[in-house]
Tab-separated table of C-alpha atoms in Angstrom:
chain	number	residue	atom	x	y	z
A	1	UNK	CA	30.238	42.028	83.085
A	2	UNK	CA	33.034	44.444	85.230
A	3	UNK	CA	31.973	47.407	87.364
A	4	UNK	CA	33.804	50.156	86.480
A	5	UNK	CA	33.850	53.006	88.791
A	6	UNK	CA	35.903	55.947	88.697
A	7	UNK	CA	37.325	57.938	91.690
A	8	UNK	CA	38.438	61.132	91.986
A	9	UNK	CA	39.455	63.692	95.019
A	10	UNK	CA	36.077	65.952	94.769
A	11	UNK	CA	37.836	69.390	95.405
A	12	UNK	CA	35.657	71.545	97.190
A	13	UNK	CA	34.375	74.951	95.544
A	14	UNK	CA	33.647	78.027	97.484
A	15	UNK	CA	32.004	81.687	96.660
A	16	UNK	CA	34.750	83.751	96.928
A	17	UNK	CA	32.803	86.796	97.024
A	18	UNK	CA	29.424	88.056	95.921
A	19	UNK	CA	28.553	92.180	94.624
A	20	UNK	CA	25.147	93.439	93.719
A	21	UNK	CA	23.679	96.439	92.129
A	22	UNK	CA	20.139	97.714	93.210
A	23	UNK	CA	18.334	100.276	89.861
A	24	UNK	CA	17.706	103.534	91.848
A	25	UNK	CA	13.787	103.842	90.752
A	26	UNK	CA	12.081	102.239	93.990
A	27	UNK	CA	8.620	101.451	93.558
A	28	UNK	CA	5.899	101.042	96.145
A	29	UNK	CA	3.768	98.608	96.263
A	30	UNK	CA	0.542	101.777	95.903
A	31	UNK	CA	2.380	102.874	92.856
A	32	UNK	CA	1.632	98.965	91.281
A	33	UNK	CA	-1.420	98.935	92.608
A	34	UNK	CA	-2.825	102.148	90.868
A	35	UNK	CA	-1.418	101.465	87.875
A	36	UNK	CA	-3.242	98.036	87.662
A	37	UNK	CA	-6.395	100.087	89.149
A	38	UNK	CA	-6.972	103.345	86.800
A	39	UNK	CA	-8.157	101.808	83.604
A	40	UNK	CA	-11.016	100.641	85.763
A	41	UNK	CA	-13.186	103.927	86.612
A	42	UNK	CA	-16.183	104.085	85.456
A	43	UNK	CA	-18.258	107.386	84.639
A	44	UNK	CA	-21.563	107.463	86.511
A	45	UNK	CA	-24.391	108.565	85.036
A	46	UNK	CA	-25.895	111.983	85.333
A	47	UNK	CA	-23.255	112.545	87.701
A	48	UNK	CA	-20.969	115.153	86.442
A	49	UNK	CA	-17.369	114.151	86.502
A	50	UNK	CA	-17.989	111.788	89.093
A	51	UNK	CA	-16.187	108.162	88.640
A	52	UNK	CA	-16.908	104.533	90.401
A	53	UNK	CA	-13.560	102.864	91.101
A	54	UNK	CA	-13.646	98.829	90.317
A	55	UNK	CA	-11.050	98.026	92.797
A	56	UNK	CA	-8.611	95.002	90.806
A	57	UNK	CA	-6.043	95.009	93.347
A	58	UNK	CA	-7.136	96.303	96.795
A	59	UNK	CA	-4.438	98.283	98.862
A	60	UNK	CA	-2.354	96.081	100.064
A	61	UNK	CA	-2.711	93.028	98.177
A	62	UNK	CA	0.817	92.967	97.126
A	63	UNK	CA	2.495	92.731	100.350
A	64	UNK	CA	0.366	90.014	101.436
A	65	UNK	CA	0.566	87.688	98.267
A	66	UNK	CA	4.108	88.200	98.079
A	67	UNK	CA	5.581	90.458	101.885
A	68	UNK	CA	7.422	92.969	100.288
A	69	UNK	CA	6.930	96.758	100.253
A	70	UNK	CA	8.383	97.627	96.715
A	71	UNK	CA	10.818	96.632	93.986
A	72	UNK	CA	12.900	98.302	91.611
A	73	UNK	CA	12.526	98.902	88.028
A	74	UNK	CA	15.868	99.584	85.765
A	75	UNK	CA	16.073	102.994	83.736
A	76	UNK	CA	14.313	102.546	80.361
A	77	UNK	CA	17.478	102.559	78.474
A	78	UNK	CA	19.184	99.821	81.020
A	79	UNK	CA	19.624	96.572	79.191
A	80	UNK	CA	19.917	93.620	81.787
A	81	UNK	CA	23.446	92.796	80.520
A	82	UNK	CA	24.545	96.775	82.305
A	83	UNK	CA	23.011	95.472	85.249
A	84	UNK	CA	25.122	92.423	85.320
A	85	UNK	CA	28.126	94.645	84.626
A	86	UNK	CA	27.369	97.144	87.187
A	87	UNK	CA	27.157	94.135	89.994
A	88	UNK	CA	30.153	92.428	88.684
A	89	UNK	CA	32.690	94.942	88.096
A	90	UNK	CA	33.569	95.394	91.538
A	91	UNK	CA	34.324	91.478	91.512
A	92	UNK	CA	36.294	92.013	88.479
A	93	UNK	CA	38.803	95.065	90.010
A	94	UNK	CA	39.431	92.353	92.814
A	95	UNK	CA	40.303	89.682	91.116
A	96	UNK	CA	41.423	91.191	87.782
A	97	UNK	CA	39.926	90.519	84.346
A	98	UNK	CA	42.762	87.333	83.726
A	99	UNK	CA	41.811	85.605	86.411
A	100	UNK	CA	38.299	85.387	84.902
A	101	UNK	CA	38.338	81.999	83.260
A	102	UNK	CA	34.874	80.928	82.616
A	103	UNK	CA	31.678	83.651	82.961
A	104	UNK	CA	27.936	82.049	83.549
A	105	UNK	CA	25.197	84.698	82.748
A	106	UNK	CA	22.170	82.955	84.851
A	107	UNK	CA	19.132	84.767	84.057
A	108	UNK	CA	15.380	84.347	82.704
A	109	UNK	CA	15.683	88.158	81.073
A	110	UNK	CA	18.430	89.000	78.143
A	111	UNK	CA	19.523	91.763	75.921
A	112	UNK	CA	18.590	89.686	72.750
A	113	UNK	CA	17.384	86.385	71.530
A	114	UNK	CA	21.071	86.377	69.681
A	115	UNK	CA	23.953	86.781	70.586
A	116	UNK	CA	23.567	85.400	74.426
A	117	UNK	CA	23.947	87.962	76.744
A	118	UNK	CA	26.980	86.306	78.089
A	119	UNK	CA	28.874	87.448	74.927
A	120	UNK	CA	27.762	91.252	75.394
A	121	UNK	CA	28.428	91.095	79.571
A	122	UNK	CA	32.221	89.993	78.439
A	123	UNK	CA	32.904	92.112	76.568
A	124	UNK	CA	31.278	95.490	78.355
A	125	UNK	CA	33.573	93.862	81.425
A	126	UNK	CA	36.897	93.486	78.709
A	127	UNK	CA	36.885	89.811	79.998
A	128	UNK	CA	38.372	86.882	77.003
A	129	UNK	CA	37.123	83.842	78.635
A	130	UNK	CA	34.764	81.347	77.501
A	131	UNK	CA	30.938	82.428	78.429
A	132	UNK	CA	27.608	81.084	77.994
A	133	UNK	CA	23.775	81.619	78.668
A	134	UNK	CA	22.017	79.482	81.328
A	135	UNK	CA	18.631	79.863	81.223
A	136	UNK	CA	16.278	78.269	83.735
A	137	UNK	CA	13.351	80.486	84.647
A	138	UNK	CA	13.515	81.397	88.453
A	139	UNK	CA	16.226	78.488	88.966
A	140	UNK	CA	18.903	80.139	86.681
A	141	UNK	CA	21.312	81.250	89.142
A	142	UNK	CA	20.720	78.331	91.630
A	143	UNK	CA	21.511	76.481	88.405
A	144	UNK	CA	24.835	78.076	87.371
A	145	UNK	CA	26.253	77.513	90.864
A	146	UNK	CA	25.511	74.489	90.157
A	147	UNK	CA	27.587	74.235	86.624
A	148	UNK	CA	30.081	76.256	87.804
A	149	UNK	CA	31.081	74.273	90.314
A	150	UNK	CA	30.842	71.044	88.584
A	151	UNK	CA	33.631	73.071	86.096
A	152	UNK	CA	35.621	73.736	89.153
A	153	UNK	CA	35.650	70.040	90.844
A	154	UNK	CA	36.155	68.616	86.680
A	155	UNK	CA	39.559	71.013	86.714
A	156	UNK	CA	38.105	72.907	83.962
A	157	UNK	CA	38.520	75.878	85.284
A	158	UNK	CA	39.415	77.270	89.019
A	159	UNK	CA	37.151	80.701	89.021
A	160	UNK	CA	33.982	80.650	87.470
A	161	UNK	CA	32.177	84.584	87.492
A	162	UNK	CA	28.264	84.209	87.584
A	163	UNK	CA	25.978	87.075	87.006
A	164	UNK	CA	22.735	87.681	86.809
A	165	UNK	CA	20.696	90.995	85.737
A	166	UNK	CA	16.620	91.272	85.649
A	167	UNK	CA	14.928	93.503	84.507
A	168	UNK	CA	11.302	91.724	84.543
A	169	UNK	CA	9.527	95.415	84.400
A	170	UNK	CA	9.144	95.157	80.509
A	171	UNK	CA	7.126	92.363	81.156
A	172	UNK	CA	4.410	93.502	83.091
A	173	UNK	CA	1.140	94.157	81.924
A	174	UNK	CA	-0.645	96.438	83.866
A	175	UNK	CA	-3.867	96.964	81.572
A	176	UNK	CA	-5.691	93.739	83.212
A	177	UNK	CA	-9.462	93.382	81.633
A	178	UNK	CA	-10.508	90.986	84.586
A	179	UNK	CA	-9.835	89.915	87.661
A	180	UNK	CA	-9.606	86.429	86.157
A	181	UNK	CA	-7.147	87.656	84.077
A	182	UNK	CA	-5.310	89.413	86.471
A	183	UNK	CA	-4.721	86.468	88.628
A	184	UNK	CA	-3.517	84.572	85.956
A	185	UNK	CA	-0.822	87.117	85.238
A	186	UNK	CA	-0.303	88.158	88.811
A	187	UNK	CA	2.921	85.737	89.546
């Protein structure tokens, strides 16, 4: 039996440059908070208008489990693919839409089960390369670096565009019927 074993000059890959795009909507942390809160007042009894709050997410909670202060939430009518456009155009103008040979859309959201999103971000950007879908939860974009460079150091392609858009908003359910419950979706 031989040992085969084939060389090659590993040529090294770099990020050439990065571009983001931030919603405008900020939300607070309070604003989260109440929303999970109000279905849970309770009338009292013989008391008028008078309401008991059962408190599912104390103040704060959110920026303890998870340190920040707020997030952002896309306009109702923004799909995840315009928020991938709206970070990578800038990236595009630079480098121009030819020198675009390979796109990676790296997200858990997209616009549709079918066609992958990758298809509608190239075209919104007027891009012709080859594109694809990589889908792999949280890991997604760690995980198209990761193919996109292996296309690089194979000599498929020299410049790989990755984007990524979220929009995890449409996701959340706020209407909680236990605490039990609540921690289960709280992640």
């Amino acid at each position: 039996m031989r040992n085969f074993v084939k060389t090659f000059q590993m040529n090294k890959v770099k990020i050439s440059a990065t571009s983001a795009y931030l919603p405008t909507r900020v939300v607070a942390n309070s604003e989260i908070e109440y929303r999970v809160n109000s279905p849970h007042y309770e009338a009292v009894a013989g008391a008028g208008d008078a309401v008991v709050k059962t408190s599912m997410l104390p103040p704060g909670a959110l920026e303890r489990l998870f340190g920040s202060r707020e997030r952002r939430f896309a306009a109702a009518d923004e799909q995840v693919s315009d928020i991938a456009v709206k970070a990578a155009t800038p990236i595009v103008d630079r480098f121009g839409r030819n020198n675009i040979q390979c796109l990676i859309f790296s997200a858990a959201c997209a616009d549709l089960i079918e066609p992958a999103t990758a298809n509608i971000v190239q075209m919104k950007l007027g891009l012709t390369c080859p594109c694809f879908d990589l889908k792999n939860a949280c890991n997604s974009f760690v995980s198209a670096i990761q193919v996109g460079s292996t296309l690089i150091q194979a000599e498929q392609y020299e410049n790989v565009l990755i984007v990524n858009g979220e929009k995890l908003q449409d996701a959340i359910q706020f209407d909680a019927p236990d605490v039990e419950d609540l921690r289960k979706r709280l992640a």
